[in-house]
mmCIF file of C-alpha atoms in Angstrom:
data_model
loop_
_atom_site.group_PDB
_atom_site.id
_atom_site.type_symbol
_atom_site.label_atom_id
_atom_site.label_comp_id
_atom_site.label_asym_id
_atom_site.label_seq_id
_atom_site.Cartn_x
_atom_site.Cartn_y
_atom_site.Cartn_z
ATOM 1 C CA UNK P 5 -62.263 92.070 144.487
ATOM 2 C CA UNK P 6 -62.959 94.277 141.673
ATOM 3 C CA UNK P 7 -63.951 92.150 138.192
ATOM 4 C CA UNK P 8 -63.523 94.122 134.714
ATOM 5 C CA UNK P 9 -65.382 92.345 132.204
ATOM 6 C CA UNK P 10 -65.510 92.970 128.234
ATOM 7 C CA UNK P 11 -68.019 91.608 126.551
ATOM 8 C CA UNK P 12 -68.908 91.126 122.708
ATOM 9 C CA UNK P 13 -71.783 89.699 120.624
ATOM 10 C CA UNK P 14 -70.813 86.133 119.093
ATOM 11 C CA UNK P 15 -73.160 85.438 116.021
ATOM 12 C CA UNK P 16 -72.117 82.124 114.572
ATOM 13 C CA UNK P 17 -73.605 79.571 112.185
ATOM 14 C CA UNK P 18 -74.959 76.126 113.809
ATOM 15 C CA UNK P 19 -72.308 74.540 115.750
ATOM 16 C CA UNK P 20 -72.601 70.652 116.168
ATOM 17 C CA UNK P 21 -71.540 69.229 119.594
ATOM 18 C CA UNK P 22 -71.272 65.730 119.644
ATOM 19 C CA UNK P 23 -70.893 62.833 122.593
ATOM 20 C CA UNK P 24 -70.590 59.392 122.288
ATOM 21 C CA UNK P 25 -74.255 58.687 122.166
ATOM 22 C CA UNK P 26 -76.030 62.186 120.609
ATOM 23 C CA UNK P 27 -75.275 65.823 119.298
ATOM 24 C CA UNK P 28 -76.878 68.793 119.747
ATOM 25 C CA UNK P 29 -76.430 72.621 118.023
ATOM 26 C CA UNK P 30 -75.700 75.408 119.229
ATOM 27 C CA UNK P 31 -74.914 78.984 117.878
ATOM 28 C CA UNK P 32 -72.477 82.036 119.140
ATOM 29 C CA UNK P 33 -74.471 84.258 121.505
ATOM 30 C CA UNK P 34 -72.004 85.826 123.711
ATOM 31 C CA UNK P 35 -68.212 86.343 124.291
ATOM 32 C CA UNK P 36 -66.436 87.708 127.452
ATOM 33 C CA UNK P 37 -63.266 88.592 128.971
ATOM 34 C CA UNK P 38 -63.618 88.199 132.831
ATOM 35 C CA UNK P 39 -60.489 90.044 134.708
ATOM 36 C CA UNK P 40 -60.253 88.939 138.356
ATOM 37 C CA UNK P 41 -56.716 90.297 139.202
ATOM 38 C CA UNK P 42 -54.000 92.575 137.081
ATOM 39 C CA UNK P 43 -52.037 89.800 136.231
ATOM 40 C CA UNK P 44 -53.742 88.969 132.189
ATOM 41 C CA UNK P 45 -52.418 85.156 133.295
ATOM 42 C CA UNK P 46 -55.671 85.469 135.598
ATOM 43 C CA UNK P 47 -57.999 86.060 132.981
ATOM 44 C CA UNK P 48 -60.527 83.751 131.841
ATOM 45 C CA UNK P 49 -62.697 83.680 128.258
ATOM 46 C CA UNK P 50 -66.297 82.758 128.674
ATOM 47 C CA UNK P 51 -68.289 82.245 125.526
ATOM 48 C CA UNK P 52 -71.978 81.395 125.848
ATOM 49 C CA UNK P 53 -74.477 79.635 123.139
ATOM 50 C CA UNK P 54 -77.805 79.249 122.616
ATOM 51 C CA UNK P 55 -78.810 75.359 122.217
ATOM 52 C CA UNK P 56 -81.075 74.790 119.406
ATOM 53 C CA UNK P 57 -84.256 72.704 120.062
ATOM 54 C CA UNK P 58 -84.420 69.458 118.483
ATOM 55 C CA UNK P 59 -87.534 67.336 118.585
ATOM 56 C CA UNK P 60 -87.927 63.776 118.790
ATOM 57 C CA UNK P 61 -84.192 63.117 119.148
ATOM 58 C CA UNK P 62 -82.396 62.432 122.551
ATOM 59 C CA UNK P 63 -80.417 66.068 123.792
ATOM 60 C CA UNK P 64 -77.458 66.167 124.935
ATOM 61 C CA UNK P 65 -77.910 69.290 126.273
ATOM 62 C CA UNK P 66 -80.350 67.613 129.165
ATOM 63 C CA UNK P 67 -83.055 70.916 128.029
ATOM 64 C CA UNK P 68 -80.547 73.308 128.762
ATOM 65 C CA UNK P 69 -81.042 76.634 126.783
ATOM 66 C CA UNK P 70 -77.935 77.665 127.207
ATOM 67 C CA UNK P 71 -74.554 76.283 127.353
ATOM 68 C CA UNK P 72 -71.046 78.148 128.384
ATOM 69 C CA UNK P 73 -67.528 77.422 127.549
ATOM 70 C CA UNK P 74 -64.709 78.657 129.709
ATOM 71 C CA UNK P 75 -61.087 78.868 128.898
ATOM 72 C CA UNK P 76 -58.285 80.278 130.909
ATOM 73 C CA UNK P 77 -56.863 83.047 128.558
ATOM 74 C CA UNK P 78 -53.615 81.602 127.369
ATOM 75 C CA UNK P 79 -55.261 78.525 126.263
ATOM 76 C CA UNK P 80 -58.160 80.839 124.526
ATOM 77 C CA UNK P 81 -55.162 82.321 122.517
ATOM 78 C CA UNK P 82 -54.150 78.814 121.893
ATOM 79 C CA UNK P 83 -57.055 77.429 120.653
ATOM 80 C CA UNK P 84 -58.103 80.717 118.618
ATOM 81 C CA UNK P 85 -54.887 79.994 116.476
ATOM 82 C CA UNK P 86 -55.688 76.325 116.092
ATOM 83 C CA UNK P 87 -59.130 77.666 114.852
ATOM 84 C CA UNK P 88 -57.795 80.085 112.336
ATOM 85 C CA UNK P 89 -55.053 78.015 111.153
ATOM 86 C CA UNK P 90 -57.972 75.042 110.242
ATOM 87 C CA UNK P 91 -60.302 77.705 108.862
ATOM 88 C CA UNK P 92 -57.822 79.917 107.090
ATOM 89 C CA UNK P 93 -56.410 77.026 105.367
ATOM 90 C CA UNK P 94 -54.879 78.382 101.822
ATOM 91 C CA UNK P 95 -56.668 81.337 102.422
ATOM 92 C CA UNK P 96 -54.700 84.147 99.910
ATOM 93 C CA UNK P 97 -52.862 87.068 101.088
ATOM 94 C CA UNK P 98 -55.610 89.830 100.642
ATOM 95 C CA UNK P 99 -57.981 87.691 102.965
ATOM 96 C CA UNK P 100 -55.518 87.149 105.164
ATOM 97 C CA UNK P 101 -54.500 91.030 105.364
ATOM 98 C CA UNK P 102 -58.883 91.571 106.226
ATOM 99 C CA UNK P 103 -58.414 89.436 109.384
ATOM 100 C CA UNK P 104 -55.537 90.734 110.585
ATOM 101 C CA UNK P 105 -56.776 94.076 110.288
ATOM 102 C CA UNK P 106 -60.064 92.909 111.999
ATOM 103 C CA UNK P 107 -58.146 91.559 114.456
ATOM 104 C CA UNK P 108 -56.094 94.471 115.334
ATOM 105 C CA UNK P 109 -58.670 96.738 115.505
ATOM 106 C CA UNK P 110 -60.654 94.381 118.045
ATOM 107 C CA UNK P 111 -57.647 94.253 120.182
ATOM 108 C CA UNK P 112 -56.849 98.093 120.045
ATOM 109 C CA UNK P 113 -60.435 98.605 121.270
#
């Protein structure tokens, strides 16, 4: 089985994950596109983060250094638009017209 992967940098600010008991944060290390068969229904969207140590607080993380999130690809486009919708909110037209020319041009490439 031949796997075609495409992989980008992911720099992010502190991201807060949070359980019913403790949090931990993590930031954007890694982002990949894993093809496992020609159909793009088969895809999946891996993004990996670096867990930030914490001392004298309980970790939710267990001491992991690492922690990955997997999506299948249609609900990676689905949660992407979520995202931008919530972040965008009134965001004005010029700003708008910067991501979706950033956006383009990732795709395209």
């Amino acid at each position: 089985m031949t796997v075609r992967a495409t992989t980008h940098p992911l720099k992010t600010h502190g991201i807060t994950l949070t359980s019913n008991i403790t949090s931990t944060t993590v930031t954007g290390d890694r982002i990949s596109r894993l093809e496992t068969s020609p159909d793009p229904g088969e895809s999946s969207v891996h993004l990996e983060f670096k867990v930030q140590p914490q001392s004298g607080t309980s970790d939710m993380a267990c001491g992991a250094e690492e922690l990955d999130f997997i999506l299948e690809a249609d609900d990676a486009v689905e949660l992407g638009v979520s995202l931008l919708e919530m972040g965008l909110g009134q965001t004005d037209r010029s700003r708008l017209q910067e991501i979706f020319d950033r956006l383009s041009h990732l795709i395209s490439h």
